[in-house]
Coordinates of C-alpha atoms in Angstrom, one line a residue:
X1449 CA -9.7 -16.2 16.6
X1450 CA -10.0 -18.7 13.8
X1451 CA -7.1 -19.1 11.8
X1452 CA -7.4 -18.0 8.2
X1453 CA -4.7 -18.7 5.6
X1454 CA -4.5 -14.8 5.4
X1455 CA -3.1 -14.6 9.2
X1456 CA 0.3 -16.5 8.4
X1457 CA 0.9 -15.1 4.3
X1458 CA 3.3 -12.4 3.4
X1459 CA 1.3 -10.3 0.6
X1460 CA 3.1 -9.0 -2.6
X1461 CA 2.0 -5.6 -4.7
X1462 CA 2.3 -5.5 -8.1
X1463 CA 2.0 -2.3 -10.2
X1464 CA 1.3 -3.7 -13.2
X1465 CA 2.0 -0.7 -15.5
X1466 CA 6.3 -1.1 -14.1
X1467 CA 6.4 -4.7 -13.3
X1468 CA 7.5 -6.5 -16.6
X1469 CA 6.6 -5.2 -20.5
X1470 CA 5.8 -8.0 -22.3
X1471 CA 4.8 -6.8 -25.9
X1472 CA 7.8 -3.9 -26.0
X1473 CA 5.2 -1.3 -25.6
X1474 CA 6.7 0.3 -22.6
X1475 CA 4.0 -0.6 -20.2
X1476 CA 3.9 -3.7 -18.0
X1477 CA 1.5 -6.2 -18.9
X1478 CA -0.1 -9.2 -17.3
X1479 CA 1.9 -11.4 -19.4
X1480 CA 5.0 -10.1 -18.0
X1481 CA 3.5 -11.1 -14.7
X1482 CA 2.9 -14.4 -15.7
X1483 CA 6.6 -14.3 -16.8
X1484 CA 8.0 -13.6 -13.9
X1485 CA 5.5 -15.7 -11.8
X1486 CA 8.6 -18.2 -10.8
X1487 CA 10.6 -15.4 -9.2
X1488 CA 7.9 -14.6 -6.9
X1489 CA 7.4 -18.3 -6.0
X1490 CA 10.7 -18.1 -5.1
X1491 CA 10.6 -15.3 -2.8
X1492 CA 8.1 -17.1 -1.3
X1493 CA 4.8 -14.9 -1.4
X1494 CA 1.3 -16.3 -0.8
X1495 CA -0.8 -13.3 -2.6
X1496 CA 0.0 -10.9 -5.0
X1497 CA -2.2 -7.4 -4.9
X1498 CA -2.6 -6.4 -8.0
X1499 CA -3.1 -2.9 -8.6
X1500 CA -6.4 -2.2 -11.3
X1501 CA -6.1 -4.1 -14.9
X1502 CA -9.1 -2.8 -15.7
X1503 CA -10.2 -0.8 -18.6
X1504 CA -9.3 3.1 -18.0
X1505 CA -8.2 5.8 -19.6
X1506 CA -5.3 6.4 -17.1
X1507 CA -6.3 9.9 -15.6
X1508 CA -4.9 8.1 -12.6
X1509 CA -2.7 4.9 -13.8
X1510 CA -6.3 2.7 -13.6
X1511 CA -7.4 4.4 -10.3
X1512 CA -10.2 5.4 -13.0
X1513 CA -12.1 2.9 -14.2
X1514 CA -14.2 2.6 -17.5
X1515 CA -15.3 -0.8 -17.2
X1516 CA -15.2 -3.3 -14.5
X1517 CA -15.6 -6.2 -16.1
X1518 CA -13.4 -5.9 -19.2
X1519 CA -9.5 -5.7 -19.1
X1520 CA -7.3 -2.7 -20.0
X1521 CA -5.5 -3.0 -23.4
X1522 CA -3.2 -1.8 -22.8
X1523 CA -2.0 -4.0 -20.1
X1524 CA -4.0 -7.8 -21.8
X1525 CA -7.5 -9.1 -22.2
X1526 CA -9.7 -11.5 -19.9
X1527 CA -8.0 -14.5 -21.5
X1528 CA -4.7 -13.1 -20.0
X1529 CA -6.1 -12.3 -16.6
X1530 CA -8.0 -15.6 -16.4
X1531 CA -4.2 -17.6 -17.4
X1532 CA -2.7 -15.3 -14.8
X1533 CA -5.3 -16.4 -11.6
X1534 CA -5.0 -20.2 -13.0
X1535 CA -0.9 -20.3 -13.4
X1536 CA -0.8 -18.0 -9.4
X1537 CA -3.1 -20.6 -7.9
X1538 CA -0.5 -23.7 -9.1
X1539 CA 1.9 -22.2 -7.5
X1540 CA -0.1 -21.5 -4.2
X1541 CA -0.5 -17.9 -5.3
X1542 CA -3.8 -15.8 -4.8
X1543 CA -4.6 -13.0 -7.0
X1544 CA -6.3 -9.9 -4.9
X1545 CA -7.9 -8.0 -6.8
X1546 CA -8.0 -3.9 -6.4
X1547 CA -11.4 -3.0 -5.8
X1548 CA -11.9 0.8 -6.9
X1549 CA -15.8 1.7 -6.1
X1550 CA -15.5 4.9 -4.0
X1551 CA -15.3 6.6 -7.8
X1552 CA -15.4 5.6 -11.1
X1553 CA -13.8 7.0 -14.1
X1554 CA -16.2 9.5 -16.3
X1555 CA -16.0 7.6 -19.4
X1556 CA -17.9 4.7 -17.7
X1557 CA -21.0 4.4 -18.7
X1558 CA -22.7 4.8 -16.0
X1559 CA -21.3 8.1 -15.6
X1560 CA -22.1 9.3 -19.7
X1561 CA -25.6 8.1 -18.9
X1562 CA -26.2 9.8 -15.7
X1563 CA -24.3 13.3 -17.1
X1564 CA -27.1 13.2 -19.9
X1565 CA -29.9 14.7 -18.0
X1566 CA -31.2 15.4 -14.6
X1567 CA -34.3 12.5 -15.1
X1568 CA -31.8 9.9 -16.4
X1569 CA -32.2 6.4 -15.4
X1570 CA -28.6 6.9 -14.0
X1571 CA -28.2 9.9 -12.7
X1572 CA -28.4 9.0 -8.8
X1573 CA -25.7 6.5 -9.3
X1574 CA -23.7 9.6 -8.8
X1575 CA -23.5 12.8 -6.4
X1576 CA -25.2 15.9 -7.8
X1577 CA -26.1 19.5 -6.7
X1578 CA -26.9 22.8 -7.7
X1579 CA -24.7 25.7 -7.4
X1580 CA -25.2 27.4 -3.8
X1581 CA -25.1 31.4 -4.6
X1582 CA -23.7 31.2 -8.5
X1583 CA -20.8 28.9 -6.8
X1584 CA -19.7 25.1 -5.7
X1585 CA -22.1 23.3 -3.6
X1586 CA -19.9 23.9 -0.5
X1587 CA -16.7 24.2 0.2
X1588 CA -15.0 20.2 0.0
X1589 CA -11.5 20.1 -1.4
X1590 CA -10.6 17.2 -4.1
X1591 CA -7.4 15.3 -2.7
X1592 CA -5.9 16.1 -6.1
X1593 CA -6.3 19.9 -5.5
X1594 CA -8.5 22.5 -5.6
X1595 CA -12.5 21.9 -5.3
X1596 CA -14.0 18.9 -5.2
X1597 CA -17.0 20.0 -7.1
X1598 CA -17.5 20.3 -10.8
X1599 CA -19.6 22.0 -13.5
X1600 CA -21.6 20.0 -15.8
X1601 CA -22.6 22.4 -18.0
X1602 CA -25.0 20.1 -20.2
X1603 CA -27.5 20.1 -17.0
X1604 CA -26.1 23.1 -14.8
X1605 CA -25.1 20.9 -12.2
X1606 CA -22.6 19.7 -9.7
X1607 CA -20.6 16.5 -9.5
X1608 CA -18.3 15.3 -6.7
X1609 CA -15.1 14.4 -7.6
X1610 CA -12.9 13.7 -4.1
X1611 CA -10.3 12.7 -6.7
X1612 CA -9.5 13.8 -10.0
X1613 CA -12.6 15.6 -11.7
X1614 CA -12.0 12.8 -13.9
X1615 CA -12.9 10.4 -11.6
X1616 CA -16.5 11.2 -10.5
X1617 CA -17.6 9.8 -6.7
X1618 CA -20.1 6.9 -7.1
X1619 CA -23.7 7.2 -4.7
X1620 CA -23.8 4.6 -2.1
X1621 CA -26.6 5.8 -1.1
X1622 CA -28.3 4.4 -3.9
X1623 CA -29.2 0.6 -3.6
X1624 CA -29.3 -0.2 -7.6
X1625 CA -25.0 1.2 -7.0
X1626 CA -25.1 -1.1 -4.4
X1627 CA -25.8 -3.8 -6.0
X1628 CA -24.2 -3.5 -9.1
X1629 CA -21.5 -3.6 -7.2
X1630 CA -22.1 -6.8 -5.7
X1631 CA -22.8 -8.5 -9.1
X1632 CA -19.2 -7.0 -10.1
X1633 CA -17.5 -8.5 -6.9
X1634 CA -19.2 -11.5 -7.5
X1635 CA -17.9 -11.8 -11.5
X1636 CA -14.7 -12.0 -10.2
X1637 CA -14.7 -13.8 -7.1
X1638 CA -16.1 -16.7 -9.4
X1639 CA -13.2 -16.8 -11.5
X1640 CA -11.2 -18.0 -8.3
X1641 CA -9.7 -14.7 -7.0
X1642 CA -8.2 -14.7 -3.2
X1643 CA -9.8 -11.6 -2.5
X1644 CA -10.2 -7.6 -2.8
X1645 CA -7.5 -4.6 -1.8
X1646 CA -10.2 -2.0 -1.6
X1647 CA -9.1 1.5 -2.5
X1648 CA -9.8 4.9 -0.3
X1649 CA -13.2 2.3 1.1
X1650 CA -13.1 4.6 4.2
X1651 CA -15.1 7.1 1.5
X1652 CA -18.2 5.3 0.5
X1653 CA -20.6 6.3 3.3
X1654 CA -19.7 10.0 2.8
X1655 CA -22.3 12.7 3.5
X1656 CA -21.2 15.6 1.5
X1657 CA -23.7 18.0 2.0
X1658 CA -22.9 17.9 5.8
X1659 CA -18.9 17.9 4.8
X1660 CA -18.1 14.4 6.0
X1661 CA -16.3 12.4 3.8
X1662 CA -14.4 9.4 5.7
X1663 CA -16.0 7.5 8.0
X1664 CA -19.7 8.3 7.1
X1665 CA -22.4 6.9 9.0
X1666 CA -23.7 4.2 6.9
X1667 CA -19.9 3.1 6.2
X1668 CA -20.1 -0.1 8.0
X1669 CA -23.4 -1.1 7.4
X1670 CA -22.8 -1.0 3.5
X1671 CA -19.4 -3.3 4.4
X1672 CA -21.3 -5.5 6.4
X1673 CA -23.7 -5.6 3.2
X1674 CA -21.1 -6.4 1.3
X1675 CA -19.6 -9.2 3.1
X1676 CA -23.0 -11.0 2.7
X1677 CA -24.1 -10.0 -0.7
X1678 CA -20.5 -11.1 -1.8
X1679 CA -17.4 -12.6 -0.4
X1680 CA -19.0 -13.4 2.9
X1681 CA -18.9 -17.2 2.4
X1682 CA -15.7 -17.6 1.1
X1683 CA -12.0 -18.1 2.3
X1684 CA -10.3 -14.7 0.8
X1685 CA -8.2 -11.8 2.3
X1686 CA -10.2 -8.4 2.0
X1687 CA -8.4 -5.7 3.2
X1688 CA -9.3 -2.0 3.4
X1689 CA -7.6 1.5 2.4
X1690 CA -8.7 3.7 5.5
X1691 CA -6.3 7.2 6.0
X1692 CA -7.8 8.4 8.7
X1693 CA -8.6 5.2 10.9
X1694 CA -8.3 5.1 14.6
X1695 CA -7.7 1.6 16.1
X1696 CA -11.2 1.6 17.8
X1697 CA -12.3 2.1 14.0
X1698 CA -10.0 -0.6 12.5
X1699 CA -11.6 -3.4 15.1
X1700 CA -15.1 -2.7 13.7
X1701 CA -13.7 -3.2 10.0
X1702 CA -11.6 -6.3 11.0
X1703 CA -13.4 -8.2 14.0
X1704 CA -14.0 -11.6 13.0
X1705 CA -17.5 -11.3 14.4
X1706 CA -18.5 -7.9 12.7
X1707 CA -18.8 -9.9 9.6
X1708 CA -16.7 -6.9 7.5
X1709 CA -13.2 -7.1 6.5
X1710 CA -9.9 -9.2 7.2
X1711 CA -8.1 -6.1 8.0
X1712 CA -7.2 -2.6 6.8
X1713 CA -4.2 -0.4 5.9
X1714 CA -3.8 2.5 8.8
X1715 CA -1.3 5.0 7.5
X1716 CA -0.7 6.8 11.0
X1717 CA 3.0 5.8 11.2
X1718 CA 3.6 6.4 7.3
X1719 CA 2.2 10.6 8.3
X1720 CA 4.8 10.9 11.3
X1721 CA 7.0 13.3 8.5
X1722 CA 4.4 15.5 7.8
X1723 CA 3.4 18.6 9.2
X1724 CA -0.2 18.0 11.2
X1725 CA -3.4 19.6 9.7
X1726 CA -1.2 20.5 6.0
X1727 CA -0.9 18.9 3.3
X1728 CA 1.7 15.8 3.1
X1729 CA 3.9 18.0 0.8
X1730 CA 4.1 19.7 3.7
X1731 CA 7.2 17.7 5.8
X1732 CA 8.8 17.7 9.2
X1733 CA 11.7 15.8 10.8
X1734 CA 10.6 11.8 11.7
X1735 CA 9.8 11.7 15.4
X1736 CA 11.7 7.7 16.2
X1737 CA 9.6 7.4 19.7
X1738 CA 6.2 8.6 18.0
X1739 CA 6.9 5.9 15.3
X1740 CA 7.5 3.5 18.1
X1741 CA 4.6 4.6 19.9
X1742 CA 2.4 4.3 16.8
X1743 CA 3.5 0.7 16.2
X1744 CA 3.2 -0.6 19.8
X1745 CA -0.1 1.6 19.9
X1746 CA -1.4 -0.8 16.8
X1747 CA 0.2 -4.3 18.0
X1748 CA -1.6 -3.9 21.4
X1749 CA -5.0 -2.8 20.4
X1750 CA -5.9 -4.8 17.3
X1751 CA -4.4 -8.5 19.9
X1752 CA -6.9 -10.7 19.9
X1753 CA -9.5 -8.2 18.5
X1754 CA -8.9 -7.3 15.1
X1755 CA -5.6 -7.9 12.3
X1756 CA -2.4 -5.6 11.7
X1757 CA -1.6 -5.0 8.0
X1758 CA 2.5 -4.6 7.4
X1759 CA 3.5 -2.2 5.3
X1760 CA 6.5 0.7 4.8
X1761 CA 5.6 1.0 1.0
X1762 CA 3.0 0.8 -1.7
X1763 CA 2.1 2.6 -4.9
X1764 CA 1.6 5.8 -3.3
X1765 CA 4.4 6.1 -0.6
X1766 CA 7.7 6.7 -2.3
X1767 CA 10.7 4.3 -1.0
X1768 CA 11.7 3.7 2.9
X1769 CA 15.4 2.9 2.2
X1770 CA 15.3 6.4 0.9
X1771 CA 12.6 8.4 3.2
X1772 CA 13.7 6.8 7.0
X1773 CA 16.8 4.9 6.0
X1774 CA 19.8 5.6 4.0
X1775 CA 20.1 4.5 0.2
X1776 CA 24.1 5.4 0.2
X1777 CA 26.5 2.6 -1.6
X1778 CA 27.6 2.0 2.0
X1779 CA 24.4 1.3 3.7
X1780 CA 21.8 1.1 1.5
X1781 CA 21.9 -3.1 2.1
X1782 CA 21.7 -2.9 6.1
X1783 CA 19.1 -0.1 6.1
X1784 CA 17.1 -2.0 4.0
X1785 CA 17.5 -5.5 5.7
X1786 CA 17.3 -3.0 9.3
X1787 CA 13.3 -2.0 7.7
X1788 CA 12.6 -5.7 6.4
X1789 CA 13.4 -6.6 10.3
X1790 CA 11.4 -3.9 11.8
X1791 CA 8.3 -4.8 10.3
X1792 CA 8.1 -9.0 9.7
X1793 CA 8.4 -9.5 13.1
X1794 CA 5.5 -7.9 14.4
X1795 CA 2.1 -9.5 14.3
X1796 CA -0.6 -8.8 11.5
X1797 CA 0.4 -9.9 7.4
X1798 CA 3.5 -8.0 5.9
X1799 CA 3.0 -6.2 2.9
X1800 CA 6.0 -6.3 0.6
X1801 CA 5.9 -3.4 -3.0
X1802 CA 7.3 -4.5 -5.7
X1803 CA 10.9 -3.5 -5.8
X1804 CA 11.1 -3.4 -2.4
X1805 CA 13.0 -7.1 -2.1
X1806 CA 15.9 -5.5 -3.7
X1807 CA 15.9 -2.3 -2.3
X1808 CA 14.7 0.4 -5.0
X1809 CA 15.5 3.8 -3.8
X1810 CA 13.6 7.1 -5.2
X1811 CA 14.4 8.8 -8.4
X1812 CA 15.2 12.9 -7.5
X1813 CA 14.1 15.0 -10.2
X1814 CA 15.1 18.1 -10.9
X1815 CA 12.3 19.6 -13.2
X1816 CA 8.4 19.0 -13.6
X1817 CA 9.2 18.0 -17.1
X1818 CA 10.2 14.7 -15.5
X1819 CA 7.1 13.9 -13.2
X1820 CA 4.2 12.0 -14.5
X1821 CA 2.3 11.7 -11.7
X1822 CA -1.1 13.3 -11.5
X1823 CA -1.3 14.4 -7.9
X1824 CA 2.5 16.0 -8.3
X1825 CA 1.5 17.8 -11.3
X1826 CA -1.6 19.5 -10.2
X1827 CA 0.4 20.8 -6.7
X1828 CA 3.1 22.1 -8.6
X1829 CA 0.0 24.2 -10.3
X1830 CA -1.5 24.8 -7.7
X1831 CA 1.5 26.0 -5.4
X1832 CA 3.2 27.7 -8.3
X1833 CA 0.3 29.6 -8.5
X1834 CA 0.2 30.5 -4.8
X1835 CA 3.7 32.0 -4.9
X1836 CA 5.7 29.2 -3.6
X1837 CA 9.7 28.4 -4.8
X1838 CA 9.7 26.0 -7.7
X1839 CA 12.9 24.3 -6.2
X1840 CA 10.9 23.9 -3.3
X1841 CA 8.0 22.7 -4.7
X1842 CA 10.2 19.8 -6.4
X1843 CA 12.0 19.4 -3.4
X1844 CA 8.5 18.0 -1.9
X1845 CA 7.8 15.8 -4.8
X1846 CA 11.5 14.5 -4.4
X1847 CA 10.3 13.8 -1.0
X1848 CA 6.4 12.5 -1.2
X1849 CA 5.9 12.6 -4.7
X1850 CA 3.9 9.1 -6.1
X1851 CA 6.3 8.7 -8.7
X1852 CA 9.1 7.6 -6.9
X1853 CA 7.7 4.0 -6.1
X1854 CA 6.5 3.7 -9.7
X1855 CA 9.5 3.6 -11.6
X1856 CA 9.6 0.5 -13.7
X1857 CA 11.6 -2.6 -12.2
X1858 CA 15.1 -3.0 -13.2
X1859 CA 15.2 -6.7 -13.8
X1860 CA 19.1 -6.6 -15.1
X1861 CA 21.8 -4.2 -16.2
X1862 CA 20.7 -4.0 -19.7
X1863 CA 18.7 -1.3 -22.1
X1864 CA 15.8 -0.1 -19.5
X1865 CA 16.8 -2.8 -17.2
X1866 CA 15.2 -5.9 -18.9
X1867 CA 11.6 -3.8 -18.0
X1868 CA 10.8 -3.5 -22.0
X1869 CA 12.2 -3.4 -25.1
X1870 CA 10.7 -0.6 -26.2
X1871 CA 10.6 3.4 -24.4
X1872 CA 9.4 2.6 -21.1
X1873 CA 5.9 4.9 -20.1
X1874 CA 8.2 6.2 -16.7
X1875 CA 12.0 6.9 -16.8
X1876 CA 13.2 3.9 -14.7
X1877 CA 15.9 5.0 -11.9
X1878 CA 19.4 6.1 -13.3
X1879 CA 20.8 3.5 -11.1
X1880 CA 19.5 0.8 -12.9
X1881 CA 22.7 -0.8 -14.1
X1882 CA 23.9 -1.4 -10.6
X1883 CA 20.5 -1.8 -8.6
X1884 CA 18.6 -4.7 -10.4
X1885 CA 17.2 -8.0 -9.7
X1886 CA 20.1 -10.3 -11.5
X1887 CA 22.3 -7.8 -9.4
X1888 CA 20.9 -8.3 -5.8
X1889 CA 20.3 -12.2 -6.4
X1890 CA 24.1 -12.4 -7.6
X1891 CA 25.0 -10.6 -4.2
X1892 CA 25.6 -12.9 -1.3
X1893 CA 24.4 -9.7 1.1
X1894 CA 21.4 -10.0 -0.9
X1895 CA 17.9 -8.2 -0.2
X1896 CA 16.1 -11.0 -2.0
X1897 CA 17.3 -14.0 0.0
X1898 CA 16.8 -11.9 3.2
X1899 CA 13.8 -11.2 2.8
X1900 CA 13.1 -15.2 1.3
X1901 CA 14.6 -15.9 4.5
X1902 CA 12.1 -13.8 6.8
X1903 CA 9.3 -15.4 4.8
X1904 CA 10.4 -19.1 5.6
X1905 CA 10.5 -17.7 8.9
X1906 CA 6.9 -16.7 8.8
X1907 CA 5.6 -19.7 7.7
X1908 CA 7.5 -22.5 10.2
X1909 CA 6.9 -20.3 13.4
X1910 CA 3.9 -19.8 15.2
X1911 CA 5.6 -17.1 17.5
X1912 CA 5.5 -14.6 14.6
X1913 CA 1.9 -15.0 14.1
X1914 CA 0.5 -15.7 16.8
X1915 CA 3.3 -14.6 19.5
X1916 CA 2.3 -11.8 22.0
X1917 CA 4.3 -8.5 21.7
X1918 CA 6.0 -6.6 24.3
X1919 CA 8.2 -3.3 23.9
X1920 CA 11.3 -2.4 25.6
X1921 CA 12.5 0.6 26.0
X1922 CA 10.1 2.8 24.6
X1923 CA 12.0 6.1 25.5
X1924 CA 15.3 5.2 23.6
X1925 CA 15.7 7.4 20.8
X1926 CA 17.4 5.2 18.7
X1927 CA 16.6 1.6 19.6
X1928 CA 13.4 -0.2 18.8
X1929 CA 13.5 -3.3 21.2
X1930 CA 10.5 -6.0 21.3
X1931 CA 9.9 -9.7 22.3
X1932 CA 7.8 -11.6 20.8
X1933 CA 6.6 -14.9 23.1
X1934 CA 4.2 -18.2 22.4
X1935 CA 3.7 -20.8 24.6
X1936 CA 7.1 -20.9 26.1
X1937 CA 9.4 -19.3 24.0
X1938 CA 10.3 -15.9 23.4
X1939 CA 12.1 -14.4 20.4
X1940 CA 13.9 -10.8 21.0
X1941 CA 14.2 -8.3 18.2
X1942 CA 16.9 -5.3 18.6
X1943 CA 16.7 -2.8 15.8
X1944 CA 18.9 -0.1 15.5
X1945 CA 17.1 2.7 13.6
X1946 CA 19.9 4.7 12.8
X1947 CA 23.1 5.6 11.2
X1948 CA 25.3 5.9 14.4
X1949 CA 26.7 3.2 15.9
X1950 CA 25.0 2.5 20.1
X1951 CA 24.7 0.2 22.7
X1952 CA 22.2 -2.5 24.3
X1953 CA 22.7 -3.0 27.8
X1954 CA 21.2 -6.7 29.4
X1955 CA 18.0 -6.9 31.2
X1956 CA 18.6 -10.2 31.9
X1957 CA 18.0 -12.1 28.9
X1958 CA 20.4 -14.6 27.6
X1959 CA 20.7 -15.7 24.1
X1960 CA 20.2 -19.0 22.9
X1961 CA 20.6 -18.3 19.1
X1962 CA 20.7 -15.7 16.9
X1963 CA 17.5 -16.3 14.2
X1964 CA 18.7 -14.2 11.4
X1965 CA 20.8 -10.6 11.7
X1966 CA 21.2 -8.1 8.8
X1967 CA 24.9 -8.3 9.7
X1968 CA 26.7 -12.1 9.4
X1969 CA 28.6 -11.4 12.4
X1970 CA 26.4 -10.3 14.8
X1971 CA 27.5 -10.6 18.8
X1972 CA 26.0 -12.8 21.1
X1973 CA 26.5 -11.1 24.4
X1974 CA 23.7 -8.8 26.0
X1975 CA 25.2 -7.7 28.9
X1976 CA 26.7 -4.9 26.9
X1977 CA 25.5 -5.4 22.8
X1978 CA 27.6 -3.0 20.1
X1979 CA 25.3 -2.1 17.5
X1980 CA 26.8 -1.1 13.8
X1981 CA 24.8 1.4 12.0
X1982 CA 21.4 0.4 11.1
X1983 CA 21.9 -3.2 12.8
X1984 CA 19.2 -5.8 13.5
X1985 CA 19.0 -8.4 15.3
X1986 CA 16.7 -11.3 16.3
X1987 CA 17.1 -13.4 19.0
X1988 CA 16.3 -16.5 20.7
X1989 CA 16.6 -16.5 24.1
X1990 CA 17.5 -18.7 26.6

């Protein structure tokens, strides 16, 4: 495999909206990013994925965009994003870019055009059809609830929405989409980007009429387009949103010689808590050897054949300290160190969301008056309407809501935790004046400086990238125990997944040095290893 830059970087997500207000507005801004560019130099990051600055009228917090090439205003202008790629790239930090194109927002203009009548110039740049016996085309469902099909009533048709009706699906099937597209990607590759984050991407070869929606036929040969038309001869990190990927699927996006993408977010171990075939509101107890068979599953069929991407947390996936670990005074720091452990050991690019170097934890609510969140709102409608408990239904949010990881940053103790001067657009945590940034850095447990630490880590060993992987113990139901070997060393990592204190028992290793434990005092001796709640351990062994 050729080695890319990509292969040894830690990536870091940015939501711009909750990272840092600039202008006392109350929503982040890319000049708050460029103010806070030194922190994440320090942390160590090679990439920051930056959730959509373009223009939108927020339906969806950007997810719905107006214009492609023109910056939101609420969050800067080009001149902004432009100072923002330059001051990144002098401190060896590329900008990847979210790439939204499964949909567009319907105040694009595209979309105003092609809504104007059936013989518009436009209208096949989106998906249209006529009512099928005085109802919706068929019967597709819109991720945000209810049918993913609505009236325009201007030319008594049909347009798919998979998303918010607000956020009509684009036609790949048309080449002028296509390469609009292209002359987009293009725009901002040349303004030295490092690369796209392409949203839901699994969804552009769609074939609605026959009810497929992920994984269409043409899927890859429009990536495989794309890769020429665009990207194809330069050195940037593309990676892919793809639910419902199997790992067969993931090594035709990411095989070097497929000419498609770098690698792709599977979200098979991130479902383990939901009930199979329902929706994700829809929870059940984590099953600890399924999550360890999913991992190994991943590390052994993408070696040598494909790229992992890291990840417990992004924009959409509320906060692992508080979903698998435990976000109590008492443990909160271990758990979250015991997760950080977990995943930057393994082999692919770890994925760190902002917030989640500190330790954020999710924000409970306790009425709907409190949620923002599009998707949350539009359940609670939905399941209100369908006779379910409204404690329960907030119960769920609590649980999977989006919100939860998009609470502004709490930078320091005071008014809205340094995040703005002004009323921030989403409540930050209660918890603000004792979980920041200036906290956890002032800590010498810190978060921060363990997960700085795990990044140097990255970068001076080749074991971590490149290192086989081997599980131990795959039947334990509380240990997750791998080694990690290259050339002729091998590194062992012990995680204890849980609260309650266990044992390891030797299989003949013996250590040489402990690399870096999430407790200072960690003990040396495998024939019989006492592990403290949520303890992790990496060694070098002998």
């Amino acid at each position: 495999m050729e080695k890319k830059w990509w292969h040894s970087s830690v990536v870091y997500q940015i939501y711009p909206r909750s990272f840092q207000d600039s202008n006392g507005d109350g929503v982040g801004d890319i000049q708050g990013i460029i103010q806070r560019l030194d922190y994440l130099a320090d942390l160590g990051i090679d990439a920051i994925w930056l959730s959509p600055v373009y223009q939108s009228p927020n339906d969806d917090n950007g997810y719905d965009i107006s214009d492609y090439q023109a910056i939101s205003s609420e969050l800067g202008t080009m001149d902004d994003m432009e100072e923002l790629i330059n001051e990144a790239n002098k401190l060896n930090i590329r900008i990847v870019m979210d790439l939204v194109v499964n949909h567009t927002s319907d105040e694009h203009a595209w979309f105003i055009e092609s809504s104007k009548s059936k013989d518009n110039d436009y209208r096949d740049y989106y998906i249209w059809r006529d009512a099928q016996n005085n109802d919706v085309p068929n019967e597709l469902k819109s991720i945000f609830s209810g049918s993913a099909w609505e009236l325009d009533e201007q030319t008594n048709q049909y347009y798919l929405h998979l998303y918010s009706k607000k956020q009509p699906d684009l036609n790949w099937e048309n080449p002028k989409v296509r390469n609009e597209i292209w002359e987009m990607m293009n725009f901002w590759l040349d303004k030295g980007i490092g690369g796209f984050r392409m949203d839901v991407i699994d969804l552009i070869g769609k074939v609605p009429d026959e009810l497929i929606t992920g994984n269409g036929p043409m899927l890859h040969t429009y990536l495989q387009e794309m890769h020429q038309e665009t990207f194809g001869k330069l050195d940037v990190l593309t990676v892919g949103e793809t639910w419902g990927v199997t790992t067969e699927d993931a090594k035709l996006y990411s095989a070097s010689e497929r000419n498609e993408l770098s690698m792709v977010f599977q979200f098979e171990h991130i479902s383990l808590d939901e009930q199979p075939g329902k929706p994700k509101w829809d929870t059940q107890p984590l099953d600890f050897i399924k999550l360890k068979q999913v991992f190994t599953k991943w590390q052994l069929a993408l070696d040598g054949d494909g790229w992992n991407s890291l990840f417990w947390n992004n924009h959409d996936i509320p906060r692992i300290v508080s979903s698998w670990g435990n976000d109590s005074p008492q443990y909160r720091r271990v758990s979250a160190k015991m997760f950080a452990t977990f995943l930057h050991f393994l082999k692919g690019t770890p994925y760190i969301y902002q917030g989640e170097e500190i330790g954020l934890t999710n924000t409970p609510i306790s009425s709907i008056d409190e949620a923002n969140d599009i998707e949350s709102l539009n359940m609670y409608k939905e399941r209100l309407n369908e006779g379910y408990n409204k404690k329960d239904i907030i119960q769920s949010i609590n649980k999977k809501g989006r919100d939860n990881a998009r609470r502004p940053i709490p930078w320091d103790d005071s008014l809205n935790g340094g995040f703005t001067t002004g009323t921030p657009w989403l409540e930050l945590n209660p918890n603000y004046k004792e979980l920041n940034v200036k906290e956890d850095r002032q800590n010498k447990e810190s978060i921060f400086n363990y997960y700085k630490e795990l990044i140097r880590l990255r970068k001076e060993h080749d074991l971590i990238v490149w290192g086989s992987y081997k599980e131990l113990l795959p039947n334990d139901p509380q240990l997750f125990v791998y080694e990690r070997s290259y050339q002729d060393e091998t590194w062992l990592i012990i995680i204890n997944f849980y609260e309650k204190a266990t044992i390891y028992k030797n299989q003949d290793q013996k250590v040489d040095t402990i690399i870096i434990s999430n407790y200072s005092d960690s003990g040396k001796n495998l024939e019989q290893l006492s592990l403290r709640p949520f303890e992790s351990v990496v060694y070098k062994l002998d």
